[in-house]
Amino acid sequence: MKLLTVPPETPAIAMADEESLEQILDNLIDNAIKYTNSGGTITVRWEADGPQCRLQVEDTGIGIPQAH
């Protein structure tokens, strides 16, 4: 299972609330692991967007029903 993808052009440093960021990523990655079957993929990406950073967790798990 691949857990981390780092594009080469991505800055290595970002200013953020470390505790909040850790909790958010922990929840997203934990859910991705729980709901992705063996052989599936989980990808964590981040990219700079001006002074902001965009984080994305993508997986091949069962997903969330549209109603939720």
PDB file of N, CA and C in Angstrom:
ATOM      1  N   MET A   1       0.848  -1.170   0.000  1.00  0.00           N
ATOM      2  CA  MET A   1       0.000   0.000   0.000  1.00  0.00           C
ATOM      3  C   MET A   1       0.891   1.230   0.000  1.00  0.00           C
ATOM      4  N   LYS A   2       0.691   2.148  -0.921  1.00  0.00           N
ATOM      5  CA  LYS A   2       1.475   3.372  -0.993  1.00  0.00           C
ATOM      6  C   LYS A   2       0.795   4.431  -0.155  1.00  0.00           C
ATOM      7  N   LEU A   3       1.491   5.002   0.802  1.00  0.00           N
ATOM      8  CA  LEU A   3       0.865   5.942   1.716  1.00  0.00           C
ATOM      9  C   LEU A   3       1.235   7.404   1.481  1.00  0.00           C
ATOM     10  N   LEU A   4       2.301   7.677   0.750  1.00  0.00           N
ATOM     11  CA  LEU A   4       2.722   9.067   0.647  1.00  0.00           C
ATOM     12  C   LEU A   4       3.314   9.348  -0.716  1.00  0.00           C
ATOM     13  N   THR A   5       2.817  10.407  -1.357  1.00  0.00           N
ATOM     14  CA  THR A   5       3.365  10.876  -2.617  1.00  0.00           C
ATOM     15  C   THR A   5       3.786  12.320  -2.416  1.00  0.00           C
ATOM     16  N   VAL A   6       5.031  12.638  -2.716  1.00  0.00           N
ATOM     17  CA  VAL A   6       5.524  14.001  -2.571  1.00  0.00           C
ATOM     18  C   VAL A   6       6.001  14.493  -3.926  1.00  0.00           C
ATOM     19  N   PRO A   7       5.234  15.399  -4.556  1.00  0.00           N
ATOM     20  CA  PRO A   7       5.701  15.949  -5.825  1.00  0.00           C
ATOM     21  C   PRO A   7       7.015  16.703  -5.615  1.00  0.00           C
ATOM     22  N   PRO A   8       7.963  16.587  -6.538  1.00  0.00           N
ATOM     23  CA  PRO A   8       9.275  17.204  -6.346  1.00  0.00           C
ATOM     24  C   PRO A   8       9.227  18.723  -6.201  1.00  0.00           C
ATOM     25  N   GLU A   9       8.232  19.384  -6.766  1.00  0.00           N
ATOM     26  CA  GLU A   9       8.144  20.842  -6.693  1.00  0.00           C
ATOM     27  C   GLU A   9       7.463  21.342  -5.420  1.00  0.00           C
ATOM     28  N   THR A  10       7.036  20.443  -4.537  1.00  0.00           N
ATOM     29  CA  THR A  10       6.326  20.824  -3.322  1.00  0.00           C
ATOM     30  C   THR A  10       7.299  21.355  -2.274  1.00  0.00           C
ATOM     31  N   PRO A  11       6.987  22.544  -1.713  1.00  0.00           N
ATOM     32  CA  PRO A  11       7.849  23.071  -0.649  1.00  0.00           C
ATOM     33  C   PRO A  11       7.877  22.121   0.551  1.00  0.00           C
ATOM     34  N   ALA A  12       8.994  22.059   1.234  1.00  0.00           N
ATOM     35  CA  ALA A  12       9.162  21.140   2.361  1.00  0.00           C
ATOM     36  C   ALA A  12       8.705  21.741   3.684  1.00  0.00           C
ATOM     37  N   ILE A  13       8.425  23.046   3.723  1.00  0.00           N
ATOM     38  CA  ILE A  13       8.076  23.704   4.979  1.00  0.00           C
ATOM     39  C   ILE A  13       6.760  24.462   4.811  1.00  0.00           C
ATOM     40  N   ALA A  14       5.891  24.345   5.815  1.00  0.00           N
ATOM     41  CA  ALA A  14       4.642  25.108   5.845  1.00  0.00           C
ATOM     42  C   ALA A  14       4.383  25.544   7.275  1.00  0.00           C
ATOM     43  N   MET A  15       3.779  26.709   7.454  1.00  0.00           N
ATOM     44  CA  MET A  15       3.417  27.201   8.780  1.00  0.00           C
ATOM     45  C   MET A  15       1.973  26.778   9.026  1.00  0.00           C
ATOM     46  N   ALA A  16       1.739  26.077  10.146  1.00  0.00           N
ATOM     47  CA  ALA A  16       0.396  25.595  10.452  1.00  0.00           C
ATOM     48  C   ALA A  16       0.299  25.295  11.939  1.00  0.00           C
ATOM     49  N   ASP A  17      -0.918  25.149  12.418  1.00  0.00           N
ATOM     50  CA  ASP A  17      -1.160  24.701  13.780  1.00  0.00           C
ATOM     51  C   ASP A  17      -0.832  23.212  13.798  1.00  0.00           C
ATOM     52  N   GLU A  18       0.312  22.871  14.335  1.00  0.00           N
ATOM     53  CA  GLU A  18       0.819  21.500  14.255  1.00  0.00           C
ATOM     54  C   GLU A  18      -0.147  20.479  14.849  1.00  0.00           C
ATOM     55  N   GLU A  19      -0.723  20.782  15.999  1.00  0.00           N
ATOM     56  CA  GLU A  19      -1.625  19.834  16.658  1.00  0.00           C
ATOM     57  C   GLU A  19      -2.891  19.599  15.829  1.00  0.00           C
ATOM     58  N   SER A  20      -3.475  20.671  15.308  1.00  0.00           N
ATOM     59  CA  SER A  20      -4.684  20.534  14.484  1.00  0.00           C
ATOM     60  C   SER A  20      -4.388  19.789  13.196  1.00  0.00           C
ATOM     61  N   LEU A  21      -3.293  20.133  12.550  1.00  0.00           N
ATOM     62  CA  LEU A  21      -2.915  19.471  11.309  1.00  0.00           C
ATOM     63  C   LEU A  21      -2.676  17.982  11.540  1.00  0.00           C
ATOM     64  N   GLU A  22      -2.010  17.650  12.634  1.00  0.00           N
ATOM     65  CA  GLU A  22      -1.772  16.242  12.962  1.00  0.00           C
ATOM     66  C   GLU A  22      -3.085  15.496  13.179  1.00  0.00           C
ATOM     67  N   GLN A  23      -4.034  16.112  13.871  1.00  0.00           N
ATOM     68  CA  GLN A  23      -5.321  15.470  14.135  1.00  0.00           C
ATOM     69  C   GLN A  23      -6.104  15.264  12.840  1.00  0.00           C
ATOM     70  N   ILE A  24      -6.120  16.267  11.974  1.00  0.00           N
ATOM     71  CA  ILE A  24      -6.832  16.172  10.702  1.00  0.00           C
ATOM     72  C   ILE A  24      -6.250  15.050   9.848  1.00  0.00           C
ATOM     73  N   LEU A  25      -4.935  15.056   9.676  1.00  0.00           N
ATOM     74  CA  LEU A  25      -4.300  14.018   8.851  1.00  0.00           C
ATOM     75  C   LEU A  25      -4.460  12.640   9.465  1.00  0.00           C
ATOM     76  N   ASP A  26      -4.353  12.551  10.787  1.00  0.00           N
ATOM     77  CA  ASP A  26      -4.525  11.265  11.460  1.00  0.00           C
ATOM     78  C   ASP A  26      -5.916  10.704  11.181  1.00  0.00           C
ATOM     79  N   ASN A  27      -6.952  11.557  11.293  1.00  0.00           N
ATOM     80  CA  ASN A  27      -8.326  11.099  11.041  1.00  0.00           C
ATOM     81  C   ASN A  27      -8.515  10.676   9.592  1.00  0.00           C
ATOM     82  N   LEU A  28      -8.058  11.497   8.651  1.00  0.00           N
ATOM     83  CA  LEU A  28      -8.240  11.184   7.237  1.00  0.00           C
ATOM     84  C   LEU A  28      -7.499   9.909   6.835  1.00  0.00           C
ATOM     85  N   ILE A  29      -6.255   9.786   7.275  1.00  0.00           N
ATOM     86  CA  ILE A  29      -5.454   8.611   6.904  1.00  0.00           C
ATOM     87  C   ILE A  29      -5.972   7.365   7.606  1.00  0.00           C
ATOM     88  N   ASP A  30      -6.379   7.490   8.879  1.00  0.00           N
ATOM     89  CA  ASP A  30      -6.935   6.348   9.610  1.00  0.00           C
ATOM     90  C   ASP A  30      -8.187   5.824   8.912  1.00  0.00           C
ATOM     91  N   ASN A  31      -9.078   6.720   8.503  1.00  0.00           N
ATOM     92  CA  ASN A  31     -10.293   6.295   7.786  1.00  0.00           C
ATOM     93  C   ASN A  31      -9.947   5.659   6.444  1.00  0.00           C
ATOM     94  N   ALA A  32      -8.992   6.229   5.738  1.00  0.00           N
ATOM     95  CA  ALA A  32      -8.590   5.655   4.450  1.00  0.00           C
ATOM     96  C   ALA A  32      -8.070   4.232   4.639  1.00  0.00           C
ATOM     97  N   ILE A  33      -7.276   4.016   5.678  1.00  0.00           N
ATOM     98  CA  ILE A  33      -6.737   2.678   5.945  1.00  0.00           C
ATOM     99  C   ILE A  33      -7.856   1.708   6.321  1.00  0.00           C
ATOM    100  N   LYS A  34      -8.786   2.157   7.173  1.00  0.00           N
ATOM    101  CA  LYS A  34      -9.886   1.293   7.626  1.00  0.00           C
ATOM    102  C   LYS A  34     -10.765   0.815   6.480  1.00  0.00           C
ATOM    103  N   TYR A  35     -11.020   1.702   5.514  1.00  0.00           N
ATOM    104  CA  TYR A  35     -12.018   1.404   4.491  1.00  0.00           C
ATOM    105  C   TYR A  35     -11.438   1.078   3.119  1.00  0.00           C
ATOM    106  N   THR A  36     -10.129   0.888   3.043  1.00  0.00           N
ATOM    107  CA  THR A  36      -9.502   0.486   1.784  1.00  0.00           C
ATOM    108  C   THR A  36      -9.093  -0.971   1.900  1.00  0.00           C
ATOM    109  N   ASN A  37      -9.574  -1.787   0.989  1.00  0.00           N
ATOM    110  CA  ASN A  37      -9.254  -3.211   0.999  1.00  0.00           C
ATOM    111  C   ASN A  37      -7.792  -3.457   0.686  1.00  0.00           C
ATOM    112  N   SER A  38      -7.321  -4.627   1.072  1.00  0.00           N
ATOM    113  CA  SER A  38      -5.967  -5.047   0.742  1.00  0.00           C
ATOM    114  C   SER A  38      -5.763  -4.953  -0.770  1.00  0.00           C
ATOM    115  N   GLY A  39      -4.648  -4.408  -1.182  1.00  0.00           N
ATOM    116  CA  GLY A  39      -4.374  -4.217  -2.604  1.00  0.00           C
ATOM    117  C   GLY A  39      -4.828  -2.864  -3.113  1.00  0.00           C
ATOM    118  N   GLY A  40      -5.588  -2.119  -2.296  1.00  0.00           N
ATOM    119  CA  GLY A  40      -6.026  -0.785  -2.682  1.00  0.00           C
ATOM    120  C   GLY A  40      -4.901   0.226  -2.514  1.00  0.00           C
ATOM    121  N   THR A  41      -5.200   1.471  -2.821  1.00  0.00           N
ATOM    122  CA  THR A  41      -4.179   2.515  -2.689  1.00  0.00           C
ATOM    123  C   THR A  41      -4.698   3.678  -1.857  1.00  0.00           C
ATOM    124  N   ILE A  42      -3.771   4.295  -1.150  1.00  0.00           N
ATOM    125  CA  ILE A  42      -4.023   5.515  -0.395  1.00  0.00           C
ATOM    126  C   ILE A  42      -2.925   6.486  -0.786  1.00  0.00           C
ATOM    127  N   THR A  43      -3.321   7.672  -1.205  1.00  0.00           N
ATOM    128  CA  THR A  43      -2.345   8.677  -1.620  1.00  0.00           C
ATOM    129  C   THR A  43      -2.570   9.946  -0.814  1.00  0.00           C
ATOM    130  N   VAL A  44      -1.492  10.487  -0.237  1.00  0.00           N
ATOM    131  CA  VAL A  44      -1.541  11.758   0.475  1.00  0.00           C
ATOM    132  C   VAL A  44      -0.734  12.751  -0.352  1.00  0.00           C
ATOM    133  N   ARG A  45      -1.375  13.876  -0.700  1.00  0.00           N
ATOM    134  CA  ARG A  45      -0.704  14.895  -1.512  1.00  0.00           C
ATOM    135  C   ARG A  45      -0.835  16.253  -0.824  1.00  0.00           C
ATOM    136  N   TRP A  46       0.132  17.090  -1.080  1.00  0.00           N
ATOM    137  CA  TRP A  46       0.000  18.485  -0.708  1.00  0.00           C
ATOM    138  C   TRP A  46       0.695  19.320  -1.763  1.00  0.00           C
ATOM    139  N   GLU A  47       0.189  20.545  -1.924  1.00  0.00           N
ATOM    140  CA  GLU A  47       0.802  21.436  -2.899  1.00  0.00           C
ATOM    141  C   GLU A  47       0.617  22.873  -2.425  1.00  0.00           C
ATOM    142  N   ALA A  48       1.582  23.697  -2.772  1.00  0.00           N
ATOM    143  CA  ALA A  48       1.504  25.115  -2.446  1.00  0.00           C
ATOM    144  C   ALA A  48       0.556  25.785  -3.427  1.00  0.00           C
ATOM    145  N   ASP A  49      -0.241  26.722  -2.899  1.00  0.00           N
ATOM    146  CA  ASP A  49      -1.147  27.516  -3.722  1.00  0.00           C
ATOM    147  C   ASP A  49      -1.016  28.950  -3.215  1.00  0.00           C
ATOM    148  N   GLY A  50       0.000  29.647  -3.710  1.00  0.00           N
ATOM    149  CA  GLY A  50       0.317  30.966  -3.174  1.00  0.00           C
ATOM    150  C   GLY A  50       0.756  30.815  -1.730  1.00  0.00           C
ATOM    151  N   PRO A  51       0.168  31.606  -0.824  1.00  0.00           N
ATOM    152  CA  PRO A  51       0.558  31.498   0.587  1.00  0.00           C
ATOM    153  C   PRO A  51      -0.139  30.350   1.321  1.00  0.00           C
ATOM    154  N   GLN A  52      -0.982  29.605   0.624  1.00  0.00           N
ATOM    155  CA  GLN A  52      -1.712  28.504   1.245  1.00  0.00           C
ATOM    156  C   GLN A  52      -1.191  27.158   0.756  1.00  0.00           C
ATOM    157  N   CYS A  53      -1.562  26.126   1.489  1.00  0.00           N
ATOM    158  CA  CYS A  53      -1.188  24.762   1.129  1.00  0.00           C
ATOM    159  C   CYS A  53      -2.463  23.928   1.037  1.00  0.00           C
ATOM    160  N   ARG A  54      -2.549  23.100   0.019  1.00  0.00           N
ATOM    161  CA  ARG A  54      -3.715  22.230  -0.167  1.00  0.00           C
ATOM    162  C   ARG A  54      -3.295  20.803   0.163  1.00  0.00           C
ATOM    163  N   LEU A  55      -4.062  20.156   1.057  1.00  0.00           N
ATOM    164  CA  LEU A  55      -3.820  18.764   1.425  1.00  0.00           C
ATOM    165  C   LEU A  55      -4.930  17.910   0.838  1.00  0.00           C
ATOM    166  N   GLN A  56      -4.567  16.712   0.386  1.00  0.00           N
ATOM    167  CA  GLN A  56      -5.566  15.813  -0.190  1.00  0.00           C
ATOM    168  C   GLN A  56      -5.227  14.382   0.200  1.00  0.00           C
ATOM    169  N   VAL A  57      -6.234  13.649   0.681  1.00  0.00           N
ATOM    170  CA  VAL A  57      -6.091  12.224   0.940  1.00  0.00           C
ATOM    171  C   VAL A  57      -7.056  11.527  -0.008  1.00  0.00           C
ATOM    172  N   GLU A  58      -6.524  10.655  -0.837  1.00  0.00           N
ATOM    173  CA  GLU A  58      -7.326   9.931  -1.824  1.00  0.00           C
ATOM    174  C   GLU A  58      -7.133   8.439  -1.599  1.00  0.00           C
ATOM    175  N   ASP A  59      -8.231   7.682  -1.670  1.00  0.00           N
ATOM    176  CA  ASP A  59      -8.097   6.242  -1.497  1.00  0.00           C
ATOM    177  C   ASP A  59      -9.070   5.518  -2.419  1.00  0.00           C
ATOM    178  N   THR A  60      -8.896   4.221  -2.492  1.00  0.00           N
ATOM    179  CA  THR A  60      -9.775   3.396  -3.329  1.00  0.00           C
ATOM    180  C   THR A  60     -10.758   2.614  -2.464  1.00  0.00           C
ATOM    181  N   GLY A  61     -11.052   3.163  -1.281  1.00  0.00           N
ATOM    182  CA  GLY A  61     -11.977   2.533  -0.354  1.00  0.00           C
ATOM    183  C   GLY A  61     -13.417   2.619  -0.815  1.00  0.00           C
ATOM    184  N   ILE A  62     -14.332   2.224   0.073  1.00  0.00           N
ATOM    185  CA  ILE A  62     -15.748   2.135  -0.273  1.00  0.00           C
ATOM    186  C   ILE A  62     -16.421   3.477  -0.437  1.00  0.00           C
ATOM    187  N   GLY A  63     -15.826   4.542   0.091  1.00  0.00           N
ATOM    188  CA  GLY A  63     -16.385   5.881  -0.060  1.00  0.00           C
ATOM    189  C   GLY A  63     -17.519   6.168   0.912  1.00  0.00           C
ATOM    190  N   ILE A  64     -18.029   7.377   0.815  1.00  0.00           N
ATOM    191  CA  ILE A  64     -19.115   7.828   1.678  1.00  0.00           C
ATOM    192  C   ILE A  64     -20.363   7.932   0.814  1.00  0.00           C
ATOM    193  N   PRO A  65     -21.481   7.354   1.260  1.00  0.00           N
ATOM    194  CA  PRO A  65     -22.707   7.448   0.458  1.00  0.00           C
ATOM    195  C   PRO A  65     -23.078   8.904   0.174  1.00  0.00           C
ATOM    196  N   GLN A  66     -23.602   9.171  -1.003  1.00  0.00           N
ATOM    197  CA  GLN A  66     -23.954  10.520  -1.430  1.00  0.00           C
ATOM    198  C   GLN A  66     -24.875  11.217  -0.415  1.00  0.00           C
ATOM    199  N   ALA A  67     -25.760  10.463   0.225  1.00  0.00           N
ATOM    200  CA  ALA A  67     -26.699  11.035   1.194  1.00  0.00           C
ATOM    201  C   ALA A  67     -26.003  11.603   2.433  1.00  0.00           C
ATOM    202  N   HIS A  68     -24.741  11.227   2.663  1.00  0.00           N
ATOM    203  CA  HIS A  68     -24.012  11.685   3.846  1.00  0.00           C
ATOM    204  C   HIS A  68     -22.959  12.678   3.490  1.00  0.00           C
TER     205      HIS A  68
END
